[in-house]
Coordinates of C-alpha atoms in Angstrom, one line a residue:
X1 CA 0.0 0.0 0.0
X2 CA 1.2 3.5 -0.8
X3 CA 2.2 4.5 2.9
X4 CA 1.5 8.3 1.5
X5 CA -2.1 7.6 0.6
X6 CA -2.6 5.7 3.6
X7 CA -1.8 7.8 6.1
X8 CA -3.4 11.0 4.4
X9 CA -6.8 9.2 4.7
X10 CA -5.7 8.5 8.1
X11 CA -5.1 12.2 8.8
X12 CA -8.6 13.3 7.3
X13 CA -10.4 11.2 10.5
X14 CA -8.2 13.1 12.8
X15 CA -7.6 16.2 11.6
X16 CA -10.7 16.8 9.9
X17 CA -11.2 20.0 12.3
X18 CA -8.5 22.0 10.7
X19 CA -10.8 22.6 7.3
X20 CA -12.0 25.5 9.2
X21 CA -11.4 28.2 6.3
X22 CA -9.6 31.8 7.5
X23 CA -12.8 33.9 6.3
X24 CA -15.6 31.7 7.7
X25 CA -14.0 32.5 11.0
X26 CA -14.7 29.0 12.3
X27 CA -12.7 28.3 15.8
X28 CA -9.4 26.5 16.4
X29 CA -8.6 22.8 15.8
X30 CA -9.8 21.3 19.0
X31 CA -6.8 18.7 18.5
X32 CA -5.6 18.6 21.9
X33 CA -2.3 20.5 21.8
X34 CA -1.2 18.4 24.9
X35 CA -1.4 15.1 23.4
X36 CA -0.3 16.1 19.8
X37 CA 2.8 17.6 17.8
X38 CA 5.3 15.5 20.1
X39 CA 7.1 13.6 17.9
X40 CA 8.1 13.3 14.3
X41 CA 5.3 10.9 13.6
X42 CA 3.2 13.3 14.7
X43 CA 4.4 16.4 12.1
X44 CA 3.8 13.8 9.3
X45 CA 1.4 13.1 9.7
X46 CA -0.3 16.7 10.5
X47 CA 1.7 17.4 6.9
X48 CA 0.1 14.5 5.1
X49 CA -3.1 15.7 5.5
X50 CA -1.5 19.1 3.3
X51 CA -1.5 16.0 0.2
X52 CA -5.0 15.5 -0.2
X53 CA -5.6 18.6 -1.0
X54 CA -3.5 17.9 -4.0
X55 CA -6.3 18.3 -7.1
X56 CA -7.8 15.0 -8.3
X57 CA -9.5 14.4 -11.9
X58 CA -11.5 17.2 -12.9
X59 CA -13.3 18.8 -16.4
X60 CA -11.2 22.1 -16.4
X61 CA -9.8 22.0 -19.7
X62 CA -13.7 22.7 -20.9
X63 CA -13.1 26.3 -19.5
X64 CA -10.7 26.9 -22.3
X65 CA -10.7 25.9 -26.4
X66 CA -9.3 23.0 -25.9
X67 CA -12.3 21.0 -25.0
X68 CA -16.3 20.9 -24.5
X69 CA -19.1 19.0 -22.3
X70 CA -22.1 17.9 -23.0
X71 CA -23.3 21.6 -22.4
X72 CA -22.1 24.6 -22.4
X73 CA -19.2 26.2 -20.1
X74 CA -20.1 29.4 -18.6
X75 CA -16.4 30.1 -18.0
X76 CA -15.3 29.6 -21.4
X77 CA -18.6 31.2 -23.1
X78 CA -18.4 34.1 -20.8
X79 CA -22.0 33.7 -19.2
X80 CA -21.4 33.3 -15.8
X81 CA -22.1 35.3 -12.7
X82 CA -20.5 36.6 -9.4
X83 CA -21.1 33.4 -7.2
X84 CA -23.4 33.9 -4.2
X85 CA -21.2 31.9 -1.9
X86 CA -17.7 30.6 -1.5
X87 CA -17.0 27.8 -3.8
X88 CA -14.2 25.5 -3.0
X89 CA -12.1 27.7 -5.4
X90 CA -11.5 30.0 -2.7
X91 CA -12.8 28.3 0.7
X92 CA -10.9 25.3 -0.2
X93 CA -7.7 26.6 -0.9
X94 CA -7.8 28.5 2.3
X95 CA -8.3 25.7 3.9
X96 CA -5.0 24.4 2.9
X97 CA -3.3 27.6 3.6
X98 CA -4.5 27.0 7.0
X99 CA -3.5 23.4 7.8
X100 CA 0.2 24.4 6.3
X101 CA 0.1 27.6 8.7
X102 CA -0.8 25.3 11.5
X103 CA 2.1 22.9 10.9
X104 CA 4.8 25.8 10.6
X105 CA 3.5 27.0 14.3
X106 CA 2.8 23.9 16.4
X107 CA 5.5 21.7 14.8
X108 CA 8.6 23.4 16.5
X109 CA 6.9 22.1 19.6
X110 CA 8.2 18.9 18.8
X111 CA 12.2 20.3 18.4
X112 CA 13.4 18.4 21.3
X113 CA 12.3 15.0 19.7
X114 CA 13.2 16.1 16.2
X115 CA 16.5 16.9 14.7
X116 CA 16.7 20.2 13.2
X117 CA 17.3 18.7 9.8
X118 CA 14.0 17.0 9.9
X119 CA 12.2 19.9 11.8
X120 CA 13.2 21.8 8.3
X121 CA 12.0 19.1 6.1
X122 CA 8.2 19.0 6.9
X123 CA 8.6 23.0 8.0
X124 CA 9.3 22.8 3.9
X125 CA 6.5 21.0 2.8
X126 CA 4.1 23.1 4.7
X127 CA 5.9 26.2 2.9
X128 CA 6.1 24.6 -0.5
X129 CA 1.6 23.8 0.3
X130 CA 1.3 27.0 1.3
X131 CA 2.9 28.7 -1.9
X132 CA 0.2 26.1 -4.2
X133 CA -2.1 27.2 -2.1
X134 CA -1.5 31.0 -2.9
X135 CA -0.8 30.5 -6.8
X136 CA -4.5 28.8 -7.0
X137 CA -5.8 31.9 -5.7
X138 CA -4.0 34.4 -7.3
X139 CA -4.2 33.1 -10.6
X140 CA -7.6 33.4 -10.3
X141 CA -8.4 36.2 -8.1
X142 CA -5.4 38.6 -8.4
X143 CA -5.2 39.9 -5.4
X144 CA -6.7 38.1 -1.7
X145 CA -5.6 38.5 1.9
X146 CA -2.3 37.2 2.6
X147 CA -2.7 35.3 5.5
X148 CA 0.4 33.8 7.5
X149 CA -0.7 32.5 11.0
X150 CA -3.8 30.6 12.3
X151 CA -6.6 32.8 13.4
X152 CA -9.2 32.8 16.0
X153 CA -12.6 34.7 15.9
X154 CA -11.2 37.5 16.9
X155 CA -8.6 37.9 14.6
X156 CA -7.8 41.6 13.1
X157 CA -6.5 39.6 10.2
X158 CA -9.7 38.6 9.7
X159 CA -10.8 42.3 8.0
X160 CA -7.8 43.2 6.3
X161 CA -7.7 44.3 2.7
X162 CA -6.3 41.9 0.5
X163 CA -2.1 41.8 -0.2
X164 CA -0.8 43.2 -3.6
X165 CA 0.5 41.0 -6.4
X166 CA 3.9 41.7 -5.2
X167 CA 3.5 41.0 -2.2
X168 CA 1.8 37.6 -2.5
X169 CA 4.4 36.3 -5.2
X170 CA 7.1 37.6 -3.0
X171 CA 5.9 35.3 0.2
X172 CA 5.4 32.4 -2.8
X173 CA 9.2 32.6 -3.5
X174 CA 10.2 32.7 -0.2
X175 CA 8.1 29.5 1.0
X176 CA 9.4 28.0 -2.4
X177 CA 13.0 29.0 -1.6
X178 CA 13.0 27.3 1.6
X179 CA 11.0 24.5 0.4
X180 CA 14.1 24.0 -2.6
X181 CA 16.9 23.9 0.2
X182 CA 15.4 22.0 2.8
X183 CA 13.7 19.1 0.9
X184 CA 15.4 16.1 0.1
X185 CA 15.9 14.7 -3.4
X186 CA 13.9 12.4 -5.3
X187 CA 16.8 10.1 -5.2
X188 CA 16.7 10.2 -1.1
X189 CA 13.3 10.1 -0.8
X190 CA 13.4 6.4 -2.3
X191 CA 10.7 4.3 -3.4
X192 CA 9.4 4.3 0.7
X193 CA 8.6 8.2 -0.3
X194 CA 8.2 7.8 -3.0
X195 CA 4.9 11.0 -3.8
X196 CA 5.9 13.3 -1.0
X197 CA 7.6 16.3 -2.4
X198 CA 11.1 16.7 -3.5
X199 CA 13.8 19.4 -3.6
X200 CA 13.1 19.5 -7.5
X201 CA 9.5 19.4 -6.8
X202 CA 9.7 22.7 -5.4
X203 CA 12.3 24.0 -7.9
X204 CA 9.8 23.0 -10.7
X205 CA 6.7 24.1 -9.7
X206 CA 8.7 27.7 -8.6
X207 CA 9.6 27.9 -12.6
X208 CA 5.7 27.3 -13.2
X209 CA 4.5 30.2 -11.1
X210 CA 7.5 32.4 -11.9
X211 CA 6.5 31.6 -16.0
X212 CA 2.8 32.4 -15.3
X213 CA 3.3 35.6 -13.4
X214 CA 6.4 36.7 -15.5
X215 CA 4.2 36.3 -19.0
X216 CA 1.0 37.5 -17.4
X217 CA 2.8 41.0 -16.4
X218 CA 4.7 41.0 -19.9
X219 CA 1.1 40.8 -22.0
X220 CA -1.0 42.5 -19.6
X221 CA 1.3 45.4 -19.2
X222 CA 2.4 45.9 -15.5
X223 CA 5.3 44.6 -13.0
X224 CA 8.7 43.8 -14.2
X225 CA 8.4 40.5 -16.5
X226 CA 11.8 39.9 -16.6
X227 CA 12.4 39.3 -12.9
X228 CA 9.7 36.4 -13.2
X229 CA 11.2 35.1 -16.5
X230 CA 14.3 35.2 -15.1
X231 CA 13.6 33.6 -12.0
X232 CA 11.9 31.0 -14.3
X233 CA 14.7 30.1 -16.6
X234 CA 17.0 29.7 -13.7
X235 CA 14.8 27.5 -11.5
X236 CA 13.8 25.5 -14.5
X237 CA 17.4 25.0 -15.3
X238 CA 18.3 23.3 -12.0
X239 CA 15.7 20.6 -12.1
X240 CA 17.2 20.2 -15.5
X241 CA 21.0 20.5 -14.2
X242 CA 19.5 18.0 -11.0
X243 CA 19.8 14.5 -13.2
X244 CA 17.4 13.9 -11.5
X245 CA 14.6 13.4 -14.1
X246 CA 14.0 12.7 -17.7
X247 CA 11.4 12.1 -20.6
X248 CA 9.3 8.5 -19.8
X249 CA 9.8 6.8 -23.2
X250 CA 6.3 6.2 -24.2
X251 CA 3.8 8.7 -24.0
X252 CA 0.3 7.2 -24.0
X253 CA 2.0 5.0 -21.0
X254 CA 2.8 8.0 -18.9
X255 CA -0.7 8.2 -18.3
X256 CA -1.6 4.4 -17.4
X257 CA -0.7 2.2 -14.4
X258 CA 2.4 1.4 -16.7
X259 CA 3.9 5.2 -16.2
X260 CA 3.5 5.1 -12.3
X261 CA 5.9 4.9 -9.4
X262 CA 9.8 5.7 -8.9
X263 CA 10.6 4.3 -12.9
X264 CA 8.5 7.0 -14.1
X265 CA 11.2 9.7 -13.5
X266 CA 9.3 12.3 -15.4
X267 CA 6.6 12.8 -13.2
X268 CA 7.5 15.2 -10.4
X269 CA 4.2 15.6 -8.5
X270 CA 1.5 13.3 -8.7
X271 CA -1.9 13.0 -6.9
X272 CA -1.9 9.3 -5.8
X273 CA -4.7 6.7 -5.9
X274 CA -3.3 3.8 -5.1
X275 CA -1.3 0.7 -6.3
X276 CA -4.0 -1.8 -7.4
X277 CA -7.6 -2.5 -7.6
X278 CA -7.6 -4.6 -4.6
X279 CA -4.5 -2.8 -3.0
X280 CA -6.5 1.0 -2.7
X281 CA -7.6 3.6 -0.4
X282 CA -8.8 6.4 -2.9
X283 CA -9.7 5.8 -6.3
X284 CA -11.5 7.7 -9.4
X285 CA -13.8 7.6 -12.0
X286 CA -12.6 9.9 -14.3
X287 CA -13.0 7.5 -17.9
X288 CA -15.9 6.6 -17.6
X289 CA -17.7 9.3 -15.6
X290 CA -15.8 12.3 -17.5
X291 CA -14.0 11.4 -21.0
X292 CA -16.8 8.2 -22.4
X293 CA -19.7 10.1 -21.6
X294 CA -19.1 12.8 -22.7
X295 CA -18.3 15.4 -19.7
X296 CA -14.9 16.5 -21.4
X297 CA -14.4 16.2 -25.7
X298 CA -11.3 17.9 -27.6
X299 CA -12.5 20.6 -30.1
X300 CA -10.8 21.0 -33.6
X301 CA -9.1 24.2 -32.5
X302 CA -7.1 21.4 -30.4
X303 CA -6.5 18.7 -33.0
X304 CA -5.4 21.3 -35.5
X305 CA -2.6 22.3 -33.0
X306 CA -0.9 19.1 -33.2
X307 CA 1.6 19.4 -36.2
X308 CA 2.3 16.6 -39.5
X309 CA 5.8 14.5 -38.9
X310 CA 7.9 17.2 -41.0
X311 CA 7.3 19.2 -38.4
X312 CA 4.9 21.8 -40.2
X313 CA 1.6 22.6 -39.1
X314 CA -1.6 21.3 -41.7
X315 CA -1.9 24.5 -43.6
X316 CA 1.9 24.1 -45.2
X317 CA 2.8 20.3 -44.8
X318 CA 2.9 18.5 -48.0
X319 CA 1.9 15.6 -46.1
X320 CA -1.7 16.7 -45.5
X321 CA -4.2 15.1 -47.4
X322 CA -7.9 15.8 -46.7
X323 CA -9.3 12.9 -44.6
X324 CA -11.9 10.2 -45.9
X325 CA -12.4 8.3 -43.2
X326 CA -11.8 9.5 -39.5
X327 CA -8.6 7.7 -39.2
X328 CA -6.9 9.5 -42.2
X329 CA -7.0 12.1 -39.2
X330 CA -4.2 10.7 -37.4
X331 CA -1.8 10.0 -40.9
X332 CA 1.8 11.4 -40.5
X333 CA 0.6 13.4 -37.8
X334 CA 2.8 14.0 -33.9
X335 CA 1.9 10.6 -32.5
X336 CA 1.2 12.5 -29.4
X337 CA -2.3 13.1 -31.1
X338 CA -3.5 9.4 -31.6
X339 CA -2.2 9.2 -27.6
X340 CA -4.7 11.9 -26.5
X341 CA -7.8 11.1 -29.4
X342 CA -9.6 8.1 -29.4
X343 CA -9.2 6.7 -33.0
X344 CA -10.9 3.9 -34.5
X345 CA -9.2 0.5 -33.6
X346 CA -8.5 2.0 -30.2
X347 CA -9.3 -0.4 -27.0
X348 CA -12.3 1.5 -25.9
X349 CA -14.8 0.0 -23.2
X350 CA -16.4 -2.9 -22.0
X351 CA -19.9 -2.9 -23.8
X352 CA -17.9 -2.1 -27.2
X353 CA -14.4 -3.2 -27.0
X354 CA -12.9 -1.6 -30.0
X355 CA -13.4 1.9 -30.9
X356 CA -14.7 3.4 -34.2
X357 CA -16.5 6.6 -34.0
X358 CA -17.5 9.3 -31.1
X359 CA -21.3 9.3 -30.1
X360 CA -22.3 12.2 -31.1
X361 CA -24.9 12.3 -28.6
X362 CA -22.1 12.2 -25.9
X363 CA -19.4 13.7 -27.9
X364 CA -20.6 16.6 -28.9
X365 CA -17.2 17.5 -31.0
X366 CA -17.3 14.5 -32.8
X367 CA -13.9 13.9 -30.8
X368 CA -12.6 11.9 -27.8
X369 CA -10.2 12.2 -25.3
X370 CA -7.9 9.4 -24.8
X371 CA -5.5 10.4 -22.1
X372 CA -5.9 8.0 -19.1
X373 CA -8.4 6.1 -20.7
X374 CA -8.4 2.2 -20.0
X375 CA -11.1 -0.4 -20.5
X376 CA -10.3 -2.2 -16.7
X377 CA -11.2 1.1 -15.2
X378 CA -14.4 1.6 -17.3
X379 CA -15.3 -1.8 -16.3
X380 CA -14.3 -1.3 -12.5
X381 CA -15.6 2.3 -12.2
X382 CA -12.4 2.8 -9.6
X383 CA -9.4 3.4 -11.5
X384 CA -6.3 4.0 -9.0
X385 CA -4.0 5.3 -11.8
X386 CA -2.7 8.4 -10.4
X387 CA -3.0 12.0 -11.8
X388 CA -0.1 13.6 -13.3
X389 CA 0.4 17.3 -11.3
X390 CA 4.0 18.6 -12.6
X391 CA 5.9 16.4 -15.1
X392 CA 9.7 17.2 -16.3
X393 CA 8.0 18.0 -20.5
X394 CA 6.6 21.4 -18.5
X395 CA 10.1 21.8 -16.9
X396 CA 11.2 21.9 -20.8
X397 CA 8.7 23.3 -22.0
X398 CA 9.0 26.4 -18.7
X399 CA 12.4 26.9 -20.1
X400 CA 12.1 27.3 -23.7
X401 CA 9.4 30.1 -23.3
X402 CA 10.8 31.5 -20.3
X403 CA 14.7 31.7 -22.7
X404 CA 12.3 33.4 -25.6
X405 CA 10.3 35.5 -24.0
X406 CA 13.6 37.4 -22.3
X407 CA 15.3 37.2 -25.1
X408 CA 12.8 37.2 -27.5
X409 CA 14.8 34.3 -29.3
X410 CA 16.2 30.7 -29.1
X411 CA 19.0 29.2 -30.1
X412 CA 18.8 25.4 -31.5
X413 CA 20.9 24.9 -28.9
X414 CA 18.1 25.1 -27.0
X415 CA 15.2 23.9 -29.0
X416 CA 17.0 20.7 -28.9
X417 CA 17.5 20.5 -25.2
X418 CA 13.5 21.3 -24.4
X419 CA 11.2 21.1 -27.5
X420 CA 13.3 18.7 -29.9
X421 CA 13.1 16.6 -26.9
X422 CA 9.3 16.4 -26.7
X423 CA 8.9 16.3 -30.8
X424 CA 11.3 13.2 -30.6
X425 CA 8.9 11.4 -28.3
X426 CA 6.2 12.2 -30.6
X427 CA 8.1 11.7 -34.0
X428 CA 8.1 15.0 -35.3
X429 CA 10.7 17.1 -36.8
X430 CA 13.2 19.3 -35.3
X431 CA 12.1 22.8 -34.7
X432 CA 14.7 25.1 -35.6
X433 CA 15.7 29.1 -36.8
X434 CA 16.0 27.5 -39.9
X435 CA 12.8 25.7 -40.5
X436 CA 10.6 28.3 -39.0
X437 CA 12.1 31.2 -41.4
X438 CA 11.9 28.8 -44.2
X439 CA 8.4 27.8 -43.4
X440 CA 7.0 31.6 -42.1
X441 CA 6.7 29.9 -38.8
X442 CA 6.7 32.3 -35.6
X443 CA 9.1 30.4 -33.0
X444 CA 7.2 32.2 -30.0
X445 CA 3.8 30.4 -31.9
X446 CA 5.4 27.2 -32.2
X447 CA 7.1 26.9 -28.4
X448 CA 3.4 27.8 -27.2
X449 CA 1.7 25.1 -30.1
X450 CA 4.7 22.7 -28.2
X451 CA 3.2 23.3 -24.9
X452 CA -0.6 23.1 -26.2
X453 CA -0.2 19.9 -27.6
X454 CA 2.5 18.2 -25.0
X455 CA -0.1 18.7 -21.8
X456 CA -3.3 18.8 -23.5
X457 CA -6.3 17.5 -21.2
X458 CA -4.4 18.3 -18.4
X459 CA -5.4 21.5 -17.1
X460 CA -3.4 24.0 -18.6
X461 CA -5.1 25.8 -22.1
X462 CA -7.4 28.2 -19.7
X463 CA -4.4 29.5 -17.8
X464 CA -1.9 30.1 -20.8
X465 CA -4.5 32.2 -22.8
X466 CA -5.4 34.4 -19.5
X467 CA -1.8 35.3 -18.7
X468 CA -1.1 35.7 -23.1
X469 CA -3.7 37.5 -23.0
X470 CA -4.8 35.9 -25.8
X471 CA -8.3 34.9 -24.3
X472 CA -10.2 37.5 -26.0
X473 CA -9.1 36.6 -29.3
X474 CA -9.5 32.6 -28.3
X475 CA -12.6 31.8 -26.8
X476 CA -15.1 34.0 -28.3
X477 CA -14.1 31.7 -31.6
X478 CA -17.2 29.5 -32.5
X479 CA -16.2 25.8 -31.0
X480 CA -16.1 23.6 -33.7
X481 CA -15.8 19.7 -34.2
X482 CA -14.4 16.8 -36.0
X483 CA -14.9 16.6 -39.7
X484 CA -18.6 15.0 -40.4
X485 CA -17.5 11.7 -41.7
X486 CA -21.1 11.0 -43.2
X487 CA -20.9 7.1 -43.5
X488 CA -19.2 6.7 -39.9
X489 CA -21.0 8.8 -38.1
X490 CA -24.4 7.3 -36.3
X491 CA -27.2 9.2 -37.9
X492 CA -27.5 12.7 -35.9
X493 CA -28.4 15.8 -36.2
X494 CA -26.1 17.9 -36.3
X495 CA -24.9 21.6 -37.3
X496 CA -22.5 22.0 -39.9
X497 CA -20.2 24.3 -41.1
X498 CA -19.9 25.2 -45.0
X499 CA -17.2 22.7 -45.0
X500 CA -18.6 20.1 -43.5
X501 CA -17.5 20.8 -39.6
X502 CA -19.5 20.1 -36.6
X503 CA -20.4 23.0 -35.2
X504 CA -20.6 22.6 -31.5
X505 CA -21.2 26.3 -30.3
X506 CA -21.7 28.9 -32.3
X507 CA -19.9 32.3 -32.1
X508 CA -22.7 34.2 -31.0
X509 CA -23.2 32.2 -28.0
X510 CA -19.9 32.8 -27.1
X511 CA -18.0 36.0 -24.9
X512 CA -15.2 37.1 -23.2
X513 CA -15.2 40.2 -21.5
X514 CA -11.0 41.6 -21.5
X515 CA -12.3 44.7 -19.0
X516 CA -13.5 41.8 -16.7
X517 CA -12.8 38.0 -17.3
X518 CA -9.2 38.3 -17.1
X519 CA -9.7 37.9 -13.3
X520 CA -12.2 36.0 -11.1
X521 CA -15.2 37.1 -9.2
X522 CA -15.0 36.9 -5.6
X523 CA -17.6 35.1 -3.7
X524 CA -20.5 37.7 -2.7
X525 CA -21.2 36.2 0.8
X526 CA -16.7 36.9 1.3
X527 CA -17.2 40.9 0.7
X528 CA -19.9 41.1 3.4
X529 CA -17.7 39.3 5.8
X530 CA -14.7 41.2 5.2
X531 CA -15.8 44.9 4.2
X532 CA -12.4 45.9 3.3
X533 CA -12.4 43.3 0.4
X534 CA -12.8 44.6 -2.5
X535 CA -14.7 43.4 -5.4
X536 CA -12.5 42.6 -8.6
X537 CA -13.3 45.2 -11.7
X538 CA -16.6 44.7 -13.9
X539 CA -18.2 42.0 -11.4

């Protein structure tokens, strides 16, 4: 049994008090103090509670272009409302923020039974938790209280006015920082730790915030972009510099049971499930209940990204041939794409083994995802194949746009350590200088098209067009489907395009507000509470 997962769902029976989120002003953990935080046991398992809050499966890709449910998204359509209420998108985080400000108090109570090496150790995990916890917020609110202690009732914290961006990504590096120099290595934390978080763990997800803030400021015109970028090439460059990781060789495999554990050395944070089947604590549902019915479908703006094995996109490969059947799709195209799309011949589920063509009444693009997808699970409906968080392609992939957007160019040099890397996987050509000019290619539109198609269905498209800035241009496009293959397709009806696209939503159901959308809502019910919050522009 994964001792991690074990004793996280351990820690939810006895630590269930410390959800008690800052702004509901909800009391102290009634944990008896006298009886607790005595010994290293203890602080781990206080700190494993931090892991479940670690995000499991979701549909979140349907906020951006890359994907669409069975209805419409009012995120990514532009439709939706200042929420009532807290949602878990703030209360939850805070939450966390609070269980890793609760470790980094009571834990030094348990010094003379720990050795300061150790003390540091889970001290550093509750910092590195505390910086997610922060990014979640800020990437979607901008600016929230910046809160560092537990509070009481009573707490003045309680109505302050919410920190600057500054300030907030200042506190991030500094939690990150000590998280980097006081966590062990993968290589030391072993196959017995194997899912806690590493030295490079930290280092890695510091280049992702220092990438998102450093290109957000850059397009959206404030801050100084280069000190993020900067900090972003460098810490991308030491988990590179660590050895420490590398490319898993097959890429559909990365996510399957096959791509899990210590021999996967690409993955650097995972959200674990479990080991087995009959050997589980937690497990998910997300095939069957999210990608075969229908909850999650790629759009054609997706499958268009992913380019033909010369390594040109479809509008200037000679290799692209209009398809007649849905499988011509896939012909000399990055293999990456028949990883991620269902195709016909594809293992599929248990009531139709094989795979032929999307349900259009399901699949409303016409398209399905393939990523994670296994037919044991969609038998089983509890799939313990754990969720890639932070694999070593983003480390690449951090680096490359980080080096471009300073410089504003790359040397192959560099395209081959980072995106040549990925392309190889997926049996594309080389990216270079060369090929773009010779092609018209624009190497800042290609590095992103790298990332786009690299970590597709996992969570990222929404994120990258808000801090482009390229949102407003994106999502008020019309979502559009697979080709209508006619003779494959089970009779539907369907809108069409001129040429012969589904069309899924149409433009004028779709908007995105740049005065407003670039930034959340906050929760109604949060401004009463705290008076000197202040509601984010336009909601």
């Amino acid at each position: 049994m994964k001792v991690l997962i074990k004793n996280s769902f351990a820690t939810l029976a006895l630590l269930a008090c410390l959800t008690a989120c800052e702004v509901d002003r909800l009391p102290e953990t009634n944990i008896s103090d006298e009886t607790f935080w005595r010994s290293e046991s203890d602080i781990k398992l206080a700190n494993n509670y931090l892991y479940t809050f670690l995000p499991g499966f979701n549909t979140e890709d349907n906020w951006s272009d890359d994907a669409f449910g069975l209805a419409a998204n009012n995120i990514s359509d532009g439709s939706r409302l200042a929420p009532a209420t807290a949602t878990n998108d703030y209360n939850n985080v805070y939450n966390l923020i609070r269980a890793a400000n609760n470790t980094l108090e009571k834990a030094p109570r348990a010094a003379g039974a720990v050795s300061p090496a150790v003390m540091d150790r889970y001290l550093a995990e509750a910092r590195f938790f505390r910086a997610w916890g922060y990014y979640s917020l800020v990437q979607k609110y901008g600016t929230v209280p910046l809160i560092l202690k537990t509070l009481t009732e009573d707490s003045p914290e309680l109505t302050q006015p919410a920190a600057s961006r500054d300030e907030i990504f200042k506190q991030m590096y500094e939690d990150l920082d000590f998280a980097i120099a006081k966590l062990p290595t993968p290589t030391a934390l072993g196959n017995a730790d194997y899912g806690r978080i590493s030295n490079t763990a930290a280092l890695a997800f510091k280049a992702r915030v220092a990438l998102f803030e450093g290109t957000r400021a850059k397009y959206h015109k404030y801050g100084d972009p280069n000190t993020h970028l900067t900090l972003a090439v460098n810490a991308a460059k030491a988990v590179m510099d660590s050895k420490e990781h590398d490319l898993f060789g097959n890429y559909f495999d990365l996510f399957q049971l096959a791509g899990e554990g210590r021999q996967n050395r690409e993955n650097i944070i995972v959200r674990q499930y479990g080991v087995s089947n009959t050997d589980r604590v937690s497990t998910h549902n997300y095939y069957r209940g999210s990608l075969e019915t229908g909850n999650m479908n790629p759009t054609k703006s997706l499958a268009d990204s992913y380019l033909m094995k010369d390594g040109l996109p479809v509008s200037k490969s000679p290799l692209y041939k209009a398809p007649v059947k849905s499988v011509d799709v896939f012909t000399d195209r990055d293999t990456r794409m028949s990883a991620t799309f269902m195709k016909a011949g594809d293992p599929y589920m248990t009531t139709k083994p094989i795979f032929d063509i999307a349900n259009l009444v399901f699949n409303k693009t016409g398209f399905t995802f393939r990523k994670y997808a296994n037919i044991d699970d969609w038998n089983t409906q509890a799939s313990t194949t754990d969720r890639a968080l932070l694999r070593y392609a983003e480390v690449l992939l951090t680096y490359a746009e980080a080096k471009y957007e300073l410089d504003g160019a790359i040397s192959d040099a560099d395209l081959d350590l980072t995106i040549n890397r990925l392309r190889a996987r997926g049996g594309v050509a080389k990216l270079t200088n060369a090929l773009a000019a010779a092609n018209g290619l624009n190497l800042r539109d290609e590095i992103r098209r790298e990332r786009r198609v690299e970590l597709a269905q996992e969570g990222f498209r929404y994120w990258d067009l808000i801090r482009w800035k390229t949102a407003e241009t994106e999502l008020v496009k019309p979502v559009l489907g697979n080709y209508f293959f006619k003779s494959e397709y089970v009779s539907s009806t369907v809108n069409l395009t001129p040429d012969n696209y589904i069309i899924v939503q149409a433009a004028n159901f779709r908007k995105f507000d740049p005065a407003k959308d670039y930034l959340w809502p906050l929760p109604v019910n949060e401004l009463a509470l705290n008076p000197a919050l202040q509601q984010n522009p336009g909601w």
